[in-house]
Structures are given as structure tokens and as C-alpha cells.
PDB file of C-alpha atoms in Angstrom:
ATOM      1  CA  MET D 208      88.997  70.501  98.638  1.00  0.00           C
ATOM      2  CA  SER D 209      92.657  70.241  97.744  1.00  0.00           C
ATOM      3  CA  ARG D 210      94.546  73.504  97.380  1.00  0.00           C
ATOM      4  CA  PRO D 211      96.104  74.121  93.949  1.00  0.00           C
ATOM      5  CA  ALA D 212      99.751  75.033  93.599  1.00  0.00           C
ATOM      6  CA  ALA D 213     100.459  78.713  94.176  1.00  0.00           C
ATOM      7  CA  LYS D 214     100.634  80.831  91.049  1.00  0.00           C
ATOM      8  CA  PRO D 215     100.569  84.556  90.283  1.00  0.00           C
ATOM      9  CA  ALA D 216      97.157  86.013  89.483  1.00  0.00           C
ATOM     10  CA  LEU D 217      96.762  86.900  85.813  1.00  0.00           C
ATOM     11  CA  ALA D 218      96.347  90.590  85.079  1.00  0.00           C
ATOM     12  CA  ALA D 219      93.213  91.597  83.167  1.00  0.00           C
ATOM     13  CA  THR D 220      93.897  93.123  79.754  1.00  0.00           C
ATOM     14  CA  THR D 221      90.487  94.816  79.336  1.00  0.00           C
ATOM     15  CA  LYS D 222      88.042  96.428  81.716  1.00  0.00           C
ATOM     16  CA  GLU D 223      85.048  94.158  82.038  1.00  0.00           C
ATOM     17  CA  PRO D 224      81.659  95.575  83.127  1.00  0.00           C
ATOM     18  CA  ASP D 225      81.826  93.479  86.299  1.00  0.00           C
ATOM     19  CA  VAL D 226      84.581  92.826  88.828  1.00  0.00           C
ATOM     20  CA  ARG D 227      85.040  89.833  91.098  1.00  0.00           C
ATOM     21  CA  ILE D 228      85.088  90.483  94.839  1.00  0.00           C
ATOM     22  CA  TYR D 229      85.643  88.047  97.690  1.00  0.00           C
ATOM     23  CA  LEU D 230      84.215  87.620 101.165  1.00  0.00           C
ATOM     24  CA  ILE D 231      86.589  85.837 103.544  1.00  0.00           C
ATOM     25  CA  ALA D 232      85.676  84.493 106.976  1.00  0.00           C
ATOM     26  CA  THR D 233      86.838  82.623 110.038  1.00  0.00           C
ATOM     27  CA  ASN D 234      84.298  81.406 112.594  1.00  0.00           C
ATOM     28  CA  ILE D 235      83.969  84.880 114.124  1.00  0.00           C
ATOM     29  CA  HIS D 236      85.698  87.402 111.852  1.00  0.00           C
ATOM     30  CA  THR D 237      85.118  88.523 108.275  1.00  0.00           C
ATOM     31  CA  GLY D 238      86.806  90.702 105.696  1.00  0.00           C
ATOM     32  CA  VAL D 239      86.877  91.316 101.959  1.00  0.00           C
ATOM     33  CA  VAL D 240      89.361  90.973  99.122  1.00  0.00           C
ATOM     34  CA  LEU D 241      89.036  93.620  96.410  1.00  0.00           C
ATOM     35  CA  PRO D 242      90.895  94.270  93.133  1.00  0.00           C
ATOM     36  CA  PHE D 243      93.269  97.168  93.808  1.00  0.00           C
ATOM     37  CA  ASP D 244      93.119  98.609  90.266  1.00  0.00           C
ATOM     38  CA  TRP D 245      89.343  98.860  90.593  1.00  0.00           C
ATOM     39  CA  LEU D 246      89.643 100.785  93.844  1.00  0.00           C
ATOM     40  CA  LEU D 247      92.250 103.163  92.411  1.00  0.00           C
ATOM     41  CA  GLU D 248      90.261 103.949  89.277  1.00  0.00           C
ATOM     42  CA  SER D 249      87.246 104.560  91.514  1.00  0.00           C
ATOM     43  CA  GLY D 250      88.971 107.171  93.668  1.00  0.00           C
ATOM     44  CA  TYR D 251      90.341 105.195  96.615  1.00  0.00           C
ATOM     45  CA  ARG D 252      93.205 106.903  98.481  1.00  0.00           C
ATOM     46  CA  PRO D 253      95.695 104.205  99.613  1.00  0.00           C
ATOM     47  CA  PRO D 254      98.461 104.703 102.176  1.00  0.00           C
ATOM     48  CA  LYS D 255     101.475 106.647 100.925  1.00  0.00           C
ATOM     49  CA  ASN D 256     104.019 104.521  98.995  1.00  0.00           C
ATOM     50  CA  PHE D 257     101.700 101.527  99.227  1.00  0.00           C
ATOM     51  CA  GLY D 258     102.713  99.967  95.916  1.00  0.00           C
ATOM     52  CA  HIS D 259     100.477  98.524  93.216  1.00  0.00           C
ATOM     53  CA  PRO D 260      99.298  95.003  94.132  1.00  0.00           C
ATOM     54  CA  LYS D 261      96.725  92.924  92.315  1.00  0.00           C
ATOM     55  CA  TYR D 262      94.475  92.588  95.385  1.00  0.00           C
ATOM     56  CA  VAL D 263      94.034  93.997  98.858  1.00  0.00           C
ATOM     57  CA  THR D 264      92.355  92.392 101.837  1.00  0.00           C
ATOM     58  CA  MET D 265      90.403  94.805 104.012  1.00  0.00           C
ATOM     59  CA  SER D 266      89.138  94.186 107.542  1.00  0.00           C
ATOM     60  CA  TRP D 267      88.237  96.186 110.634  1.00  0.00           C
ATOM     61  CA  GLY D 268      88.445  95.783 114.382  1.00  0.00           C
ATOM     62  CA  ASP D 269      89.446  97.000 117.824  1.00  0.00           C
ATOM     63  CA  ARG D 270      92.853  98.694 117.726  1.00  0.00           C
ATOM     64  CA  THR D 271      94.264  96.876 120.764  1.00  0.00           C
ATOM     65  CA  ALA D 272      93.235  93.482 119.377  1.00  0.00           C
ATOM     66  CA  TYR D 273      95.247  94.168 116.216  1.00  0.00           C
ATOM     67  CA  LEU D 274      98.269  95.732 117.893  1.00  0.00           C
ATOM     68  CA  GLN D 275      98.942  93.478 120.877  1.00  0.00           C
ATOM     69  CA  GLU D 276     100.255  89.964 120.345  1.00  0.00           C
ATOM     70  CA  ARG D 277      98.130  88.280 123.024  1.00  0.00           C
ATOM     71  CA  TRP D 278      94.379  87.789 123.404  1.00  0.00           C
ATOM     72  CA  LEU D 279      92.327  90.601 124.931  1.00  0.00           C
ATOM     73  CA  ASN D 280      91.762  90.289 128.664  1.00  0.00           C
ATOM     74  CA  PRO D 281      88.192  90.467 130.057  1.00  0.00           C
ATOM     75  CA  TRP D 282      88.449  94.202 130.813  1.00  0.00           C
ATOM     76  CA  GLN D 283      89.646  94.941 127.287  1.00  0.00           C
ATOM     77  CA  VAL D 284      86.755  92.912 125.857  1.00  0.00           C
ATOM     78  CA  PHE D 285      84.323  94.866 128.055  1.00  0.00           C
ATOM     79  CA  ASP D 286      85.795  98.172 126.907  1.00  0.00           C
ATOM     80  CA  ALA D 287      85.654  97.139 123.252  1.00  0.00           C
ATOM     81  CA  PHE D 288      82.048  95.953 123.294  1.00  0.00           C
ATOM     82  CA  VAL D 289      80.442  98.244 125.862  1.00  0.00           C
ATOM     83  CA  ILE D 290      82.469 101.429 126.332  1.00  0.00           C
ATOM     84  CA  GLY D 291      83.803 101.723 122.794  1.00  0.00           C
ATOM     85  CA  THR D 292      87.463 101.765 121.750  1.00  0.00           C
ATOM     86  CA  PRO D 293      89.608 103.137 118.892  1.00  0.00           C
ATOM     87  CA  SER D 294      89.408 101.038 115.745  1.00  0.00           C
ATOM     88  CA  VAL D 295      91.609 100.206 112.783  1.00  0.00           C
ATOM     89  CA  MET D 296      91.156  99.325 109.133  1.00  0.00           C
ATOM     90  CA  GLU D 297      93.689  96.736 108.008  1.00  0.00           C
ATOM     91  CA  ILE D 298      94.863  96.718 104.393  1.00  0.00           C
ATOM     92  CA  ILE D 299      97.140  93.945 103.102  1.00  0.00           C
ATOM     93  CA  PRO D 300      98.455  93.775  99.521  1.00  0.00           C
ATOM     94  CA  PHE D 301      99.136  90.624  97.534  1.00  0.00           C
ATOM     95  CA  ASP D 302      99.557  89.428  93.953  1.00  0.00           C
ATOM     96  CA  TRP D 303      98.764  85.719  94.214  1.00  0.00           C
ATOM     97  CA  ASP D 304      95.446  83.901  93.791  1.00  0.00           C
ATOM     98  CA  VAL D 305      93.065  84.541  96.674  1.00  0.00           C
ATOM     99  CA  VAL D 306      92.866  80.858  97.687  1.00  0.00           C
ATOM    100  CA  ASP D 307      96.652  80.649  97.921  1.00  0.00           C
ATOM    101  CA  VAL D 308      96.858  83.642 100.257  1.00  0.00           C
ATOM    102  CA  CYS D 309      93.688  83.280 102.355  1.00  0.00           C
ATOM    103  CA  HIS D 310      93.624  79.484 102.527  1.00  0.00           C
ATOM    104  CA  HIS D 311      93.017  79.392 106.306  1.00  0.00           C
ATOM    105  CA  GLN D 312      89.660  81.108 105.817  1.00  0.00           C
ATOM    106  CA  ARG D 313      86.416  80.300 104.060  1.00  0.00           C
ATOM    107  CA  ILE D 314      86.267  82.148 100.754  1.00  0.00           C
ATOM    108  CA  TYR D 315      83.201  83.270  98.793  1.00  0.00           C
ATOM    109  CA  GLN D 316      83.112  85.094  95.473  1.00  0.00           C
ATOM    110  CA  ARG D 317      80.716  87.138  93.393  1.00  0.00           C
ATOM    111  CA  LEU D 318      80.731  89.546  90.457  1.00  0.00           C
ATOM    112  CA  VAL D 319      79.596  93.114  91.114  1.00  0.00           C
ATOM    113  CA  PRO D 320      79.109  95.985  88.643  1.00  0.00           C
ATOM    114  CA  ARG D 321      82.269  97.957  87.973  1.00  0.00           C
ATOM    115  CA  ASP D 322      80.317 101.192  88.435  1.00  0.00           C
ATOM    116  CA  ARG D 323      79.891 100.385  92.143  1.00  0.00           C
ATOM    117  CA  GLY D 324      83.593 101.161  92.569  1.00  0.00           C
ATOM    118  CA  PRO D 325      83.169 104.845  93.527  1.00  0.00           C
ATOM    119  CA  TYR D 326      80.756 103.855  96.301  1.00  0.00           C
ATOM    120  CA  ALA D 327      83.205 101.293  97.691  1.00  0.00           C
ATOM    121  CA  ALA D 328      86.132 103.738  97.404  1.00  0.00           C
ATOM    122  CA  ALA D 329      84.158 106.495  99.118  1.00  0.00           C
ATOM    123  CA  PHE D 330      83.276 104.180 102.004  1.00  0.00           C
ATOM    124  CA  LEU D 331      86.902 103.118 102.483  1.00  0.00           C
ATOM    125  CA  ASN D 332      88.166 106.703 102.269  1.00  0.00           C
ATOM    126  CA  HIS D 333      85.593 107.842 104.807  1.00  0.00           C
ATOM    127  CA  CYS D 334      86.629 105.105 107.244  1.00  0.00           C
ATOM    128  CA  ALA D 335      90.219 106.348 107.356  1.00  0.00           C
ATOM    129  CA  ARG D 336      91.560 109.233 109.396  1.00  0.00           C
ATOM    130  CA  MET D 337      93.595 111.384 106.982  1.00  0.00           C
ATOM    131  CA  ASP D 338      96.716 113.467 107.635  1.00  0.00           C
ATOM    132  CA  ALA D 339      97.297 117.036 106.443  1.00  0.00           C
ATOM    133  CA  ALA D 340      98.404 115.764 103.027  1.00  0.00           C
ATOM    134  CA  GLY D 341      95.224 113.734 102.595  1.00  0.00           C
ATOM    135  CA  ASP D 342      96.883 110.347 103.122  1.00  0.00           C
ATOM    136  CA  PRO D 343      95.553 107.701 105.534  1.00  0.00           C
ATOM    137  CA  VAL D 344      97.161 107.828 108.993  1.00  0.00           C
ATOM    138  CA  ILE D 345      99.185 104.644 109.622  1.00  0.00           C
ATOM    139  CA  ILE D 346      99.527 103.347 113.185  1.00  0.00           C
ATOM    140  CA  GLY D 347     101.432 100.108 112.617  1.00  0.00           C
ATOM    141  CA  PRO D 348     102.081  97.043 110.447  1.00  0.00           C
ATOM    142  CA  SER D 349      99.324  94.607 109.558  1.00  0.00           C
ATOM    143  CA  SER D 350      98.713  91.471 111.630  1.00  0.00           C
ATOM    144  CA  TRP D 351     100.125  89.380 108.761  1.00  0.00           C
ATOM    145  CA  GLY D 352     101.636  89.982 105.353  1.00  0.00           C
ATOM    146  CA  LYS D 353     103.174  93.288 104.295  1.00  0.00           C
ATOM    147  CA  GLY D 354     100.217  95.536 104.933  1.00  0.00           C
ATOM    148  CA  GLN D 355      99.378  98.363 107.285  1.00  0.00           C
ATOM    149  CA  LEU D 356      96.923  99.331 109.995  1.00  0.00           C
ATOM    150  CA  ILE D 357      95.051 102.529 109.156  1.00  0.00           C
ATOM    151  CA  ASP D 358      93.668 104.692 111.951  1.00  0.00           C
ATOM    152  CA  CYS D 359      89.893 104.466 111.627  1.00  0.00           C
ATOM    153  CA  ARG D 360      87.790 107.515 112.456  1.00  0.00           C
ATOM    154  CA  TYR D 361      84.995 105.533 114.115  1.00  0.00           C
ATOM    155  CA  LYS D 362      84.923 103.736 117.444  1.00  0.00           C
ATOM    156  CA  TYR D 363      84.626  99.974 117.771  1.00  0.00           C
ATOM    157  CA  TYR D 364      81.689  98.934 119.960  1.00  0.00           C
ATOM    158  CA  PHE D 365      78.726  96.606 119.944  1.00  0.00           C
ATOM    159  CA  PRO D 366      76.872  96.475 117.603  1.00  0.00           C
ATOM    160  CA  ARG D 367      79.415  98.250 115.337  1.00  0.00           C
ATOM    161  CA  ILE D 368      81.878  95.359 115.196  1.00  0.00           C
ATOM    162  CA  CYS D 369      84.099  93.916 112.461  1.00  0.00           C
ATOM    163  CA  ASN D 370      81.316  92.085 110.627  1.00  0.00           C
ATOM    164  CA  ILE D 371      79.207  95.243 110.379  1.00  0.00           C
ATOM    165  CA  TRP D 372      82.060  97.067 108.637  1.00  0.00           C
ATOM    166  CA  THR D 373      82.390  94.107 106.253  1.00  0.00           C
ATOM    167  CA  CYS D 374      78.645  94.247 105.657  1.00  0.00           C
ATOM    168  CA  GLN D 375      78.802  97.964 104.895  1.00  0.00           C
ATOM    169  CA  VAL D 376      81.621  97.715 102.361  1.00  0.00           C
ATOM    170  CA  LEU D 377      79.728  94.887 100.649  1.00  0.00           C
ATOM    171  CA  GLN D 378      76.633  97.090 100.589  1.00  0.00           C
ATOM    172  CA  ALA D 379      78.730  99.790  98.941  1.00  0.00           C
ATOM    173  CA  CYS D 380      79.654  97.185  96.311  1.00  0.00           C
ATOM    174  CA  GLY D 381      75.948  96.650  95.619  1.00  0.00           C
ATOM    175  CA  VAL D 382      75.271  93.575  97.771  1.00  0.00           C
ATOM    176  CA  ASP D 383      71.809  93.493  99.365  1.00  0.00           C
ATOM    177  CA  LEU D 384      72.467  92.974 103.088  1.00  0.00           C
ATOM    178  CA  VAL D 385      70.778  93.849 106.397  1.00  0.00           C
ATOM    179  CA  PRO D 386      73.444  94.998 108.895  1.00  0.00           C
ATOM    180  CA  PHE D 387      71.715  93.804 112.063  1.00  0.00           C
ATOM    181  CA  ARG D 388      71.501  90.363 110.497  1.00  0.00           C
ATOM    182  CA  ALA D 389      75.262  90.413 109.943  1.00  0.00           C
ATOM    183  CA  LEU D 390      76.543  90.692 113.519  1.00  0.00           C
ATOM    184  CA  ALA D 391      77.933  87.150 113.452  1.00  0.00           C
ATOM    185  CA  ALA D 392      80.165  85.884 110.662  1.00  0.00           C
ATOM    186  CA  ASN D 393      77.811  83.027 109.811  1.00  0.00           C
ATOM    187  CA  TRP D 394      74.816  85.363 109.721  1.00  0.00           C
ATOM    188  CA  LEU D 395      76.612  87.547 107.199  1.00  0.00           C
ATOM    189  CA  ILE D 396      77.574  84.522 105.119  1.00  0.00           C
ATOM    190  CA  PHE D 397      73.971  83.232 105.206  1.00  0.00           C
ATOM    191  CA  GLN D 398      72.808  86.503 103.641  1.00  0.00           C
ATOM    192  CA  ALA D 399      75.683  86.559 101.149  1.00  0.00           C
ATOM    193  CA  GLU D 400      74.889  83.038  99.908  1.00  0.00           C
ATOM    194  CA  SER D 401      71.174  83.741  99.565  1.00  0.00           C
ATOM    195  CA  LYS D 402      69.588  83.611  96.133  1.00  0.00           C
ATOM    196  CA  ARG D 403      69.315  87.403  95.943  1.00  0.00           C
ATOM    197  CA  ASN D 404      73.054  87.889  96.512  1.00  0.00           C
ATOM    198  CA  GLY D 405      74.582  84.810  94.907  1.00  0.00           C
ATOM    199  CA  PHE D 406      77.952  84.534  96.630  1.00  0.00           C
ATOM    200  CA  GLU D 407      79.570  81.176  95.816  1.00  0.00           C
ATOM    201  CA  LYS D 408      81.834  79.336  98.244  1.00  0.00           C
ATOM    202  CA  ILE D 409      85.094  78.450  96.513  1.00  0.00           C
ATOM    203  CA  TRP D 410      87.159  77.364  99.508  1.00  0.00           C
ATOM    204  CA  ASN D 411      86.295  75.706 102.840  1.00  0.00           C
ATOM    205  CA  GLY D 412      89.381  76.837 104.728  1.00  0.00           C
ATOM    206  CA  GLU D 413      92.150  74.700 106.152  1.00  0.00           C
TER     207      GLU D 413
END
């Protein structure tokens, strides 16, 4: 596939009964791209002074892996998978087409009912540790873009790894998935592309 020239995403003028969501994936890691307006109207509580982008990418993982600039050492990997470590939820805003922004990853899309929004928003709100004012606690900048790392209230450990969080937010959106069959990125994608779920690949990654 050849990547089209970058262009701003067009804003919707009416509220359709369905919204388009995206599953993005590398060989080992997954995340989602969700329309920000949909989350806001559904009750999502974003970080303070976050702005009003067209989309947000959401992903989860071990806090140290997101904060440090080098790969985890063997002891850190052991701690993350066996002992359990603090986790983060990464949120990154953008206004361009999803393929233009996430072009290094495989991208899959699907329509979901708009009325699943409150379930998705509730899941995201429950993931975040909130401060006294009810805003998500921020622990640092995102790994790319102009986003933020939100302190997550749950530990990262096996089998509760990044792809399970992705699976759970997709379930909240109404996608029929089995979490223990989503431990690996490709396992999650296999379920997403199944006939019952109907995700369509729109980009192979670069």
C-alpha cells in the first residue's frame, strides 16, 4: 500500500448511529484510536487542559517501559511479568487521518454503535487514578506525540498485559472478544478480523 498525502480529518456535522474505531498493532503491542468527541459525550474524563482533538490513541503498559528511554533489563522484565509493576495508560491527541499518524503500525477499523460510548468511557475512567479534583493523575509525557501518561490504578503483570487492556476497551465498545485468546497481538487481531467482529485491515504498516 502507498500512503496518501497527509490531510486533516474532516469533522462530522451530524451524529451518526455508529462511530468508527481503530485497532492499531505492532508485532507485540496493541492499542486503539477512538474519536474524542464520542468519548466526551459519553462521560470520559480527560486530563486537565487536554485540548479538543479529533482522535486519541490509547494504550497501556508497564510504567518503567514507558518512562525510561532504553529497553527493560532482564530483572525489570521479570518484575513486570511475574511480580507485578505499576502501569500507565497513554493518551495521545491528534487531528490528522489515522493512517497518516499511525503509519508504522498495522491499522484495522470497524463501526460500533454510538450507544457503547458510556461503557468505553467508564472503562477508561476506571483505569485512571484520579486526583482530589477528579482529574486523571499525570506522571509524564507520552512516548511520542503531544500526549500524556496517566497513572493507572491496576498493576501490570502476566497475564494482565497491554493486549488484555486493549481487548477490554474493545469489549466495552461492543466487540466480541475472549481475553485469554488476546494475550499476543496477533491473537487479538485474529479475533478482531473474524466474521463475528468484522474488523477490516486498512494499513499494513511501514
